[in-house]
Amino acid sequence: MNILLVGAGLSGAVIGRKLAEAGHSITVVDSRAHIAGNCHTERDAQTGVMVHIYGPHIFHTDDAEVWDYVNSFETFMPYKNRVKTTSGGQVFSLPINLHTINQFYNRTMRPDEARAFIEEQADTSIAEPQNFEEQAMRFVGGALYEAFFKGYTIKQWGVSPTELPAAILKRLPVRFNYDDNYFFHRFQGMPENGYTEMVARILDHPAITVHLNTRFTRDMADDYDHVFYSGPLDGYFDYELGRLGYRTLDFERFSYEGDYQGCAVMNYGEETVPFTRITEHKHFSPWESHDGSVCYREFSRDCEPDDIPYYPIRQVKEKALLAEYVALVEQTSGVTFVGRLGTYRYLDMDVTIREALDTADAFLAKGTDLPAF
Ligand code: FAD
């Protein structure tokens, strides 16, 4: 069959590869001038630093099959994500761990002492937390909430934490040991030559043709037996019901001769600092050596029509609009909506790959009877 894939990000590349290997003829279009979607990496011409163009991307997963998959296309170097945060004139370790707690309270508590101490700080008068703020106060109390959650959340989402659901903090966001590895997953690493190199290898198959700088229009579908669409869900329908809300990011890029902050990601929890974090890209490739440095100050705001959609907002209003678009999707044939934009969800890279592999398998089993969503 002739198959069109809209988007040369991980979703499009992984589905395309699997279907190409099964004998289908694959065309991939992407409106951007490069492949790899939001995972795109590029070497800075002056310093040689590998830059994560759309913000920091760390690969982490518990899915052994997905880990084997990415390793079959690229060497993954050992990498642990260790995030710091600046708050109240001090630098702390995140996620909040025993070091953070002892430093913050100027104590030398053991794990069980710290656990009892944090329980004393928690606001136990809140029996049933109704929002993110109450949930955080219930878990860690006012001081840690103010220093580490409040300002960052306001800057990231542009709303008061009292307007966000309690479910964002599902469990106690504190570790009572000195483990400062941000992710719990079994497998974690960084592609030696960047994500774009990996995606290029995934797309490197004789049955795959890629057209960059090519925006999908619905009439293109007429030339194909099936379309997999990883662009924005509302965009497919020309936004006829309105726009699904996203947060977008602005990156203020600057260079530095030497080492600017000593780590890849430094958060800024205070509301008085307008950016959420600074990323220093060379620390994502600790096996490389560069004198110069490339850094991004990251600002978050509501997405306007011409901006890049980053984080789906998925509050009550957006979920209602999503349901209306899903009703339209259900009346649509010949297309399957995939990936973070096509399904309007935040998806980590490993989940994106898992879903793409499963979608391709389902297509190979059911053919064009595959559900649209
Ligand atoms: P995308 O990468 O967005 O690809 C979609 C492609 O479709 C794009 O290239 C776009 O140009 C193209 N497109 C859209 N509309 C059209 C159209 N009409 N015509 C043609 N082409 C079109 N995941 C992790 O696992 N670890 C991380 O540390 C991590 N960090 C992240 C940080 C940020 C700031 C963000 C926003 C995401 C992060 N992610 C991370 C998630 C990761 O970016 C996604 O999992 C991944 O990009 C999803 O791939 P995708 O192919 O579904 O979407």
CSV table of C-alpha atoms and ligand atoms in Angstrom, one decimal:
chain,number,residue,atom,x,y,z
A,1,MET,CA,0.0,0.0,0.0
A,2,ASN,CA,1.0,3.6,-0.4
A,3,ILE,CA,1.1,5.3,2.9
A,4,LEU,CA,1.5,8.9,3.9
A,5,LEU,CA,3.0,9.9,7.3
A,6,VAL,CA,2.5,13.5,8.4
A,7,GLY,CA,5.3,14.5,10.6
A,8,ALA,CA,8.9,13.2,10.7
A,9,GLY,CA,9.1,13.1,14.5
A,10,LEU,CA,9.5,9.9,16.4
A,11,SER,CA,5.8,8.9,15.8
A,12,GLY,CA,6.1,9.3,12.0
A,13,ALA,CA,9.6,7.8,11.8
A,14,VAL,CA,8.9,4.7,13.9
A,15,ILE,CA,5.6,3.9,12.2
A,16,GLY,CA,7.1,4.5,8.8
A,17,ARG,CA,10.0,2.2,9.4
A,18,LYS,CA,7.9,-0.7,10.6
A,19,LEU,CA,5.5,-0.4,7.7
A,20,ALA,CA,8.4,0.0,5.2
A,21,GLU,CA,10.0,-3.2,6.5
A,22,ALA,CA,6.6,-4.9,6.0
A,23,GLY,CA,6.7,-4.0,2.3
A,24,HIS,CA,4.6,-0.8,2.2
A,25,SER,CA,5.7,2.3,0.3
A,26,ILE,CA,6.1,5.2,2.7
A,27,THR,CA,6.0,9.0,2.1
A,28,VAL,CA,6.8,11.3,5.0
A,29,VAL,CA,6.1,15.0,4.9
A,30,ASP,CA,7.1,17.6,7.5
A,31,SER,CA,6.5,21.3,7.4
A,32,ARG,CA,9.8,22.0,9.1
A,33,ALA,CA,13.2,22.1,7.5
A,34,HIS,CA,14.5,19.1,9.5
A,35,ILE,CA,13.4,15.7,10.7
A,36,ALA,CA,13.1,14.5,14.4
A,37,GLY,CA,10.3,16.9,15.4
A,38,ASN,CA,10.6,18.3,18.8
A,39,CYS,CA,13.5,16.0,19.7
A,40,HIS,CA,15.7,17.7,17.0
A,41,THR,CA,19.3,18.2,18.0
A,42,GLU,CA,21.9,20.1,16.1
A,43,ARG,CA,25.6,20.9,16.6
A,44,ASP,CA,26.3,24.6,17.3
A,45,ALA,CA,28.6,25.8,14.5
A,46,GLN,CA,30.9,27.8,16.8
A,47,THR,CA,31.3,25.7,19.8
A,48,GLY,CA,30.5,22.2,18.5
A,49,VAL,CA,28.1,21.6,21.4
A,50,MET,CA,25.1,19.4,20.6
A,51,VAL,CA,22.0,21.6,21.2
A,52,HIS,CA,18.5,20.3,22.0
A,53,ILE,CA,16.8,22.9,19.8
A,54,TYR,CA,13.3,22.5,21.3
A,55,GLY,CA,14.4,22.1,24.9
A,56,PRO,CA,16.1,19.4,26.9
A,57,HIS,CA,15.3,15.8,26.1
A,58,ILE,CA,16.5,12.9,28.3
A,59,PHE,CA,15.7,9.4,27.2
A,60,HIS,CA,14.4,7.2,30.1
A,61,THR,CA,12.2,4.1,30.1
A,62,ASP,CA,11.2,0.9,31.8
A,63,ASP,CA,10.3,-0.6,28.5
A,64,ALA,CA,13.1,-3.0,27.5
A,65,GLU,CA,11.8,-3.4,24.0
A,66,VAL,CA,11.8,0.3,23.4
A,67,TRP,CA,15.2,0.6,24.9
A,68,ASP,CA,16.5,-2.2,22.5
A,69,TYR,CA,14.8,-0.4,19.6
A,70,VAL,CA,16.5,2.9,20.1
A,71,ASN,CA,19.8,1.2,20.8
A,72,SER,CA,19.5,-0.6,17.5
A,73,PHE,CA,19.7,2.7,15.7
A,74,GLU,CA,22.1,4.7,17.9
A,75,THR,CA,24.6,4.2,20.7
A,76,PHE,CA,23.1,5.5,24.0
A,77,MET,CA,25.7,6.9,26.4
A,78,PRO,CA,25.1,6.6,30.1
A,79,TYR,CA,23.4,9.8,31.4
A,80,LYS,CA,21.7,10.5,34.7
A,81,ASN,CA,19.4,13.6,34.9
A,82,ARG,CA,20.4,15.6,38.0
A,83,VAL,CA,18.5,18.8,38.2
A,84,LYS,CA,19.3,21.7,40.5
A,85,THR,CA,17.2,24.7,41.5
A,86,THR,CA,18.0,28.2,42.7
A,87,SER,CA,15.7,29.4,45.4
A,88,GLY,CA,16.2,32.1,48.1
A,89,GLY,CA,19.8,32.7,47.1
A,90,GLN,CA,20.8,29.0,47.4
A,91,VAL,CA,21.2,26.1,45.0
A,92,PHE,CA,19.3,22.9,46.0
A,93,SER,CA,19.1,19.5,44.5
A,94,LEU,CA,15.9,18.2,42.9
A,95,PRO,CA,13.7,16.2,43.2
A,96,ILE,CA,13.4,17.2,46.9
A,97,ASN,CA,15.6,14.6,48.6
A,98,LEU,CA,17.3,14.2,52.0
A,99,HIS,CA,20.1,16.6,50.9
A,100,THR,CA,17.5,19.3,49.9
A,101,ILE,CA,15.6,18.9,53.1
A,102,ASN,CA,18.7,19.0,55.4
A,103,GLN,CA,20.1,22.0,53.4
A,104,PHE,CA,16.8,23.8,53.4
A,105,TYR,CA,16.2,23.4,57.2
A,106,ASN,CA,19.9,23.5,58.1
A,107,ARG,CA,19.7,20.1,59.7
A,108,THR,CA,21.6,16.8,59.6
A,109,MET,CA,18.5,14.4,59.8
A,110,ARG,CA,18.6,10.8,59.1
A,111,PRO,CA,15.9,9.4,56.7
A,112,ASP,CA,13.4,8.4,59.5
A,113,GLU,CA,13.9,11.7,61.3
A,114,ALA,CA,13.4,13.6,58.1
A,115,ARG,CA,10.2,11.7,57.3
A,116,ALA,CA,8.8,12.4,60.7
A,117,PHE,CA,9.9,16.1,60.4
A,118,ILE,CA,8.2,16.5,57.0
A,119,GLU,CA,5.0,14.9,58.4
A,120,GLU,CA,5.1,17.6,61.1
A,121,GLN,CA,5.4,20.3,58.4
A,122,ALA,CA,2.5,19.0,56.4
A,123,ASP,CA,-0.8,20.8,56.7
A,124,THR,CA,-3.0,18.0,58.1
A,125,SER,CA,-6.0,20.3,58.4
A,126,ILE,CA,-6.5,19.7,54.6
A,127,ALA,CA,-8.4,16.3,54.7
A,128,GLU,CA,-9.3,16.2,51.0
A,129,PRO,CA,-7.0,18.3,48.8
A,130,GLN,CA,-9.1,20.0,46.1
A,131,ASN,CA,-6.3,21.4,44.0
A,132,PHE,CA,-2.5,21.3,43.4
A,133,GLU,CA,-1.7,23.9,46.1
A,134,GLU,CA,-3.7,22.0,48.7
A,135,GLN,CA,-2.1,18.7,47.7
A,136,ALA,CA,1.4,20.1,48.0
A,137,MET,CA,0.6,21.8,51.3
A,138,ARG,CA,-0.8,18.5,52.5
A,139,PHE,CA,2.3,16.6,51.5
A,140,VAL,CA,5.2,18.9,52.4
A,141,GLY,CA,3.8,22.0,54.1
A,142,GLY,CA,4.0,25.7,53.2
A,143,ALA,CA,7.8,26.3,53.3
A,144,LEU,CA,8.9,23.6,50.8
A,145,TYR,CA,5.8,24.4,48.7
A,146,GLU,CA,6.7,28.1,48.4
A,147,ALA,CA,10.3,27.4,47.7
A,148,PHE,CA,10.1,24.6,45.2
A,149,PHE,CA,6.6,24.3,43.7
A,150,LYS,CA,4.6,27.5,43.8
A,151,GLY,CA,6.6,29.9,41.6
A,152,TYR,CA,7.8,27.3,39.1
A,153,THR,CA,4.2,26.1,38.6
A,154,ILE,CA,2.8,29.6,38.1
A,155,LYS,CA,5.5,30.4,35.6
A,156,GLN,CA,5.1,27.0,33.8
A,157,TRP,CA,1.3,27.0,33.5
A,158,GLY,CA,0.4,30.7,33.8
A,159,VAL,CA,-2.3,30.0,36.4
A,160,SER,CA,-2.5,29.9,40.2
A,161,PRO,CA,-1.7,26.4,41.6
A,162,THR,CA,-5.2,26.6,43.1
A,163,GLU,CA,-6.6,26.2,39.6
A,164,LEU,CA,-4.7,23.1,38.8
A,165,PRO,CA,-5.9,19.6,39.7
A,166,ALA,CA,-4.6,17.9,42.9
A,167,ALA,CA,-3.9,14.8,40.8
A,168,ILE,CA,-0.7,16.5,39.3
A,169,LEU,CA,1.0,15.5,42.6
A,170,LYS,CA,-0.1,11.9,42.9
A,171,ARG,CA,2.3,10.9,45.6
A,172,LEU,CA,4.7,12.4,48.1
A,173,PRO,CA,7.2,14.3,45.9
A,174,VAL,CA,10.0,13.8,48.4
A,175,ARG,CA,12.8,11.2,48.7
A,176,PHE,CA,14.2,10.4,52.1
A,177,ASN,CA,17.6,9.4,50.8
A,178,TYR,CA,20.3,11.1,48.8
A,179,ASP,CA,19.2,9.8,45.4
A,180,ASP,CA,19.1,12.8,43.1
A,181,ASN,CA,18.5,10.9,39.9
A,182,TYR,CA,15.4,12.7,38.5
A,183,PHE,CA,13.9,9.6,36.9
A,184,PHE,CA,13.2,6.2,38.4
A,185,HIS,CA,13.4,4.3,35.2
A,186,ARG,CA,15.7,1.3,34.6
A,187,PHE,CA,17.1,2.6,31.4
A,188,GLN,CA,18.4,6.1,30.9
A,189,GLY,CA,20.7,7.6,28.4
A,190,MET,CA,21.6,10.1,25.8
A,191,PRO,CA,22.1,9.4,22.1
A,192,GLU,CA,25.8,9.7,21.3
A,193,ASN,CA,25.3,11.7,18.1
A,194,GLY,CA,22.0,13.3,19.0
A,195,TYR,CA,18.3,12.4,18.4
A,196,THR,CA,18.2,13.7,14.8
A,197,GLU,CA,21.0,11.3,13.8
A,198,MET,CA,18.9,8.4,15.4
A,199,VAL,CA,15.7,9.5,13.6
A,200,ALA,CA,17.7,9.8,10.3
A,201,ARG,CA,18.8,6.1,10.7
A,202,ILE,CA,15.2,5.0,11.5
A,203,LEU,CA,14.0,6.8,8.3
A,204,ASP,CA,16.9,5.4,6.2
A,205,HIS,CA,15.1,2.6,4.3
A,206,PRO,CA,14.7,2.2,0.5
A,207,ALA,CA,10.9,2.3,0.8
A,208,ILE,CA,10.8,5.6,2.7
A,209,THR,CA,10.8,9.0,1.0
A,210,VAL,CA,10.9,12.2,3.1
A,211,HIS,CA,9.8,15.6,1.9
A,212,LEU,CA,10.8,18.5,4.3
A,213,ASN,CA,9.3,22.0,4.1
A,214,THR,CA,6.0,20.4,3.1
A,215,ARG,CA,2.8,21.2,4.9
A,216,PHE,CA,0.1,18.6,4.8
A,217,THR,CA,-3.2,19.5,3.2
A,218,ARG,CA,-6.2,17.2,3.3
A,219,ASP,CA,-6.3,16.8,-0.5
A,220,MET,CA,-2.9,15.1,-0.3
A,221,ALA,CA,-4.6,12.1,1.2
A,222,ASP,CA,-6.3,11.3,-2.1
A,223,ASP,CA,-3.1,9.9,-3.5
A,224,TYR,CA,-2.6,7.4,-0.6
A,225,ASP,CA,-4.3,4.3,0.8
A,226,HIS,CA,-3.9,5.5,4.4
A,227,VAL,CA,-2.6,8.5,6.3
A,228,PHE,CA,-0.9,8.5,9.7
A,229,TYR,CA,-1.2,12.1,11.0
A,230,SER,CA,1.1,13.3,13.8
A,231,GLY,CA,0.3,17.0,13.4
A,232,PRO,CA,-2.0,19.0,15.7
A,233,LEU,CA,-5.5,17.4,15.9
A,234,ASP,CA,-7.4,20.7,15.7
A,235,GLY,CA,-5.1,21.7,12.7
A,236,TYR,CA,-6.3,18.7,10.7
A,237,PHE,CA,-9.8,20.1,10.9
A,238,ASP,CA,-8.6,23.6,10.1
A,239,TYR,CA,-9.4,24.6,13.7
A,240,GLU,CA,-13.1,24.7,12.7
A,241,LEU,CA,-14.3,24.1,16.4
A,242,GLY,CA,-11.6,26.4,17.9
A,243,ARG,CA,-8.0,25.9,19.1
A,244,LEU,CA,-7.0,23.4,21.7
A,245,GLY,CA,-4.9,25.2,24.3
A,246,TYR,CA,-1.2,24.7,24.5
A,247,ARG,CA,1.7,26.3,26.4
A,248,THR,CA,4.5,27.4,24.2
A,249,LEU,CA,8.2,28.0,25.1
A,250,ASP,CA,10.5,30.9,24.2
A,251,PHE,CA,14.2,30.1,24.4
A,252,GLU,CA,16.7,33.0,24.9
A,253,ARG,CA,19.9,31.6,23.6
A,254,PHE,CA,23.3,32.9,24.9
A,255,SER,CA,26.9,31.8,24.7
A,256,TYR,CA,29.4,31.5,27.4
A,257,GLU,CA,33.2,30.9,27.3
A,258,GLY,CA,33.7,28.1,29.9
A,259,ASP,CA,31.2,26.4,32.1
A,260,TYR,CA,28.2,28.7,32.9
A,261,GLN,CA,26.3,26.7,35.6
A,262,GLY,CA,28.1,23.3,36.1
A,263,CYS,CA,25.0,21.3,35.3
A,264,ALA,CA,22.6,20.7,32.4
A,265,VAL,CA,19.4,22.1,34.0
A,266,MET,CA,19.0,24.7,36.6
A,267,ASN,CA,15.5,25.6,37.6
A,268,TYR,CA,14.4,28.9,39.0
A,269,GLY,CA,11.6,28.5,41.5
A,270,GLU,CA,10.9,32.1,42.3
A,271,GLU,CA,8.2,34.1,40.6
A,272,THR,CA,10.5,37.2,40.6
A,273,VAL,CA,12.8,35.4,38.0
A,274,PRO,CA,10.8,35.5,34.7
A,275,PHE,CA,12.3,32.3,33.3
A,276,THR,CA,11.6,28.8,34.5
A,277,ARG,CA,15.1,27.3,33.9
A,278,ILE,CA,18.4,27.6,32.2
A,279,THR,CA,19.7,24.7,30.1
A,280,GLU,CA,23.4,24.4,29.4
A,281,HIS,CA,23.5,22.0,26.5
A,282,LYS,CA,27.1,20.7,26.7
A,283,HIS,CA,26.3,19.0,30.0
A,284,PHE,CA,24.0,16.6,28.1
A,285,SER,CA,27.1,15.2,26.4
A,286,PRO,CA,29.5,14.8,29.3
A,287,TRP,CA,31.7,12.5,27.2
A,288,GLU,CA,32.6,15.4,24.9
A,289,SER,CA,34.8,18.3,25.7
A,290,HIS,CA,34.0,21.9,24.6
A,291,ASP,CA,35.5,25.2,25.7
A,292,GLY,CA,32.6,27.3,24.7
A,293,SER,CA,29.0,26.8,25.9
A,294,VAL,CA,25.5,27.3,24.6
A,295,CYS,CA,22.7,28.0,27.1
A,296,TYR,CA,18.9,28.6,26.8
A,297,ARG,CA,16.8,30.7,29.2
A,298,GLU,CA,13.4,29.1,29.0
A,299,PHE,CA,10.2,31.1,29.3
A,300,SER,CA,6.7,29.6,29.2
A,301,ARG,CA,3.5,31.3,27.9
A,302,ASP,CA,0.1,30.6,26.3
A,303,CYS,CA,0.4,29.5,22.7
A,304,GLU,CA,-0.7,31.9,20.0
A,305,PRO,CA,-1.7,30.6,16.5
A,306,ASP,CA,1.8,31.0,15.0
A,307,ASP,CA,3.7,29.5,17.9
A,308,ILE,CA,5.0,26.0,18.3
A,309,PRO,CA,2.6,24.0,20.5
A,310,TYR,CA,4.6,22.4,23.4
A,311,TYR,CA,2.5,21.3,26.4
A,312,PRO,CA,-1.2,20.5,26.0
A,313,ILE,CA,-3.1,22.3,28.8
A,314,ARG,CA,-5.9,19.7,29.2
A,315,GLN,CA,-8.0,21.5,31.7
A,316,VAL,CA,-11.8,21.3,31.8
A,317,LYS,CA,-12.3,23.7,28.9
A,318,GLU,CA,-9.7,22.0,26.7
A,319,LYS,CA,-11.0,18.5,27.5
A,320,ALA,CA,-14.5,19.6,26.4
A,321,LEU,CA,-13.2,20.9,23.1
A,322,LEU,CA,-11.1,17.7,22.7
A,323,ALA,CA,-14.2,15.6,23.1
A,324,GLU,CA,-15.8,17.6,20.2
A,325,TYR,CA,-12.8,17.0,18.0
A,326,VAL,CA,-12.8,13.3,18.9
A,327,ALA,CA,-16.4,13.2,17.7
A,328,LEU,CA,-15.2,14.6,14.3
A,329,VAL,CA,-12.3,12.1,14.2
A,330,GLU,CA,-14.8,9.3,14.6
A,331,GLN,CA,-16.6,10.4,11.4
A,332,THR,CA,-13.3,10.5,9.5
A,333,SER,CA,-11.9,7.5,7.6
A,334,GLY,CA,-8.5,6.8,6.0
A,335,VAL,CA,-6.5,8.5,8.7
A,336,THR,CA,-5.1,7.5,12.0
A,337,PHE,CA,-4.2,10.3,14.5
A,338,VAL,CA,-0.9,9.6,16.4
A,339,GLY,CA,1.7,11.1,18.6
A,340,ARG,CA,1.7,14.0,21.0
A,341,LEU,CA,0.0,16.5,18.7
A,342,GLY,CA,-2.3,14.1,16.9
A,343,THR,CA,-3.8,12.8,20.2
A,344,TYR,CA,-3.3,16.1,22.3
A,345,ARG,CA,-1.4,14.4,25.1
A,346,TYR,CA,2.0,15.0,26.7
A,347,LEU,CA,4.0,11.9,25.7
A,348,ASP,CA,7.5,11.1,26.7
A,349,MET,CA,9.7,9.7,23.9
A,350,ASP,CA,9.6,6.1,25.1
A,351,VAL,CA,5.8,6.2,25.3
A,352,THR,CA,5.7,7.8,21.8
A,353,ILE,CA,7.8,5.0,20.4
A,354,ARG,CA,5.8,2.3,22.2
A,355,GLU,CA,2.6,3.6,20.8
A,356,ALA,CA,4.0,4.0,17.3
A,357,LEU,CA,5.2,0.4,17.3
A,358,ASP,CA,1.8,-0.8,18.6
A,359,THR,CA,0.0,1.3,16.0
A,360,ALA,CA,2.1,-0.1,13.2
A,361,ASP,CA,1.4,-3.6,14.4
A,362,ALA,CA,-2.3,-2.9,14.6
A,363,PHE,CA,-2.2,-1.6,11.0
A,364,LEU,CA,-0.4,-4.7,9.8
A,365,ALA,CA,-3.1,-6.8,11.5
A,366,LYS,CA,-6.2,-4.8,10.5
A,367,GLY,CA,-5.1,-2.8,7.5
A,368,THR,CA,-7.2,0.3,6.7
A,369,ASP,CA,-9.8,-0.8,9.3
A,370,LEU,CA,-7.5,0.6,11.9
A,371,PRO,CA,-9.5,3.1,14.2
A,372,ALA,CA,-8.7,6.8,13.7
A,373,PHE,CA,-8.0,7.4,17.3
B,1,FAD,P1,6.7,15.8,17.3
B,1,FAD,O1,8.1,15.6,17.7
B,1,FAD,O2,6.1,17.1,17.7
B,1,FAD,O3,6.6,15.7,15.7
B,1,FAD,C1,5.5,16.1,14.9
B,1,FAD,C2,6.0,16.6,13.6
B,1,FAD,O4,4.9,16.9,12.8
B,1,FAD,C3,6.8,17.9,13.7
B,1,FAD,O5,8.1,17.7,13.1
B,1,FAD,C4,6.0,18.9,13.0
B,1,FAD,O6,6.8,19.8,12.3
B,1,FAD,C5,5.2,18.0,12.0
B,1,FAD,N1,3.9,18.6,11.6
B,1,FAD,C6,3.0,19.2,12.4
B,1,FAD,N2,1.9,19.6,11.6
B,1,FAD,C7,2.3,19.3,10.3
B,1,FAD,C8,1.6,19.5,9.1
B,1,FAD,N3,0.4,20.1,9.0
B,1,FAD,N4,2.2,19.2,7.9
B,1,FAD,C9,3.5,18.6,8.0
B,1,FAD,N5,4.1,18.3,9.2
B,1,FAD,C10,3.5,18.7,10.3
B,1,FAD,N6,10.3,13.3,26.3
B,1,FAD,C11,11.2,12.5,27.0
B,1,FAD,O7,11.1,11.2,26.9
B,1,FAD,N7,12.2,13.0,27.7
B,1,FAD,C12,12.4,14.4,27.8
B,1,FAD,O8,13.3,14.8,28.5
B,1,FAD,C13,11.5,15.2,27.1
B,1,FAD,N8,11.6,16.5,27.2
B,1,FAD,C14,10.7,17.3,26.6
B,1,FAD,C15,10.8,18.7,26.7
B,1,FAD,C16,9.9,19.5,26.1
B,1,FAD,C17,10.1,21.0,26.2
B,1,FAD,C18,8.8,19.0,25.4
B,1,FAD,C19,7.8,19.9,24.8
B,1,FAD,C20,8.7,17.6,25.2
B,1,FAD,C21,9.6,16.8,25.8
B,1,FAD,N9,9.6,15.4,25.6
B,1,FAD,C22,10.4,14.6,26.3
B,1,FAD,C23,8.5,14.8,24.8
B,1,FAD,C24,9.0,14.6,23.3
B,1,FAD,O9,9.3,15.8,22.7
B,1,FAD,C25,7.9,13.8,22.6
B,1,FAD,O10,7.8,12.6,23.1
B,1,FAD,C26,8.1,13.7,21.1
B,1,FAD,O11,8.5,14.9,20.4
B,1,FAD,C27,6.9,13.2,20.4
B,1,FAD,O12,7.1,12.9,19.0
B,1,FAD,P2,6.0,13.1,17.9
B,1,FAD,O13,6.5,12.5,16.7
B,1,FAD,O14,4.7,12.6,18.4
B,1,FAD,O15,5.8,14.7,17.8
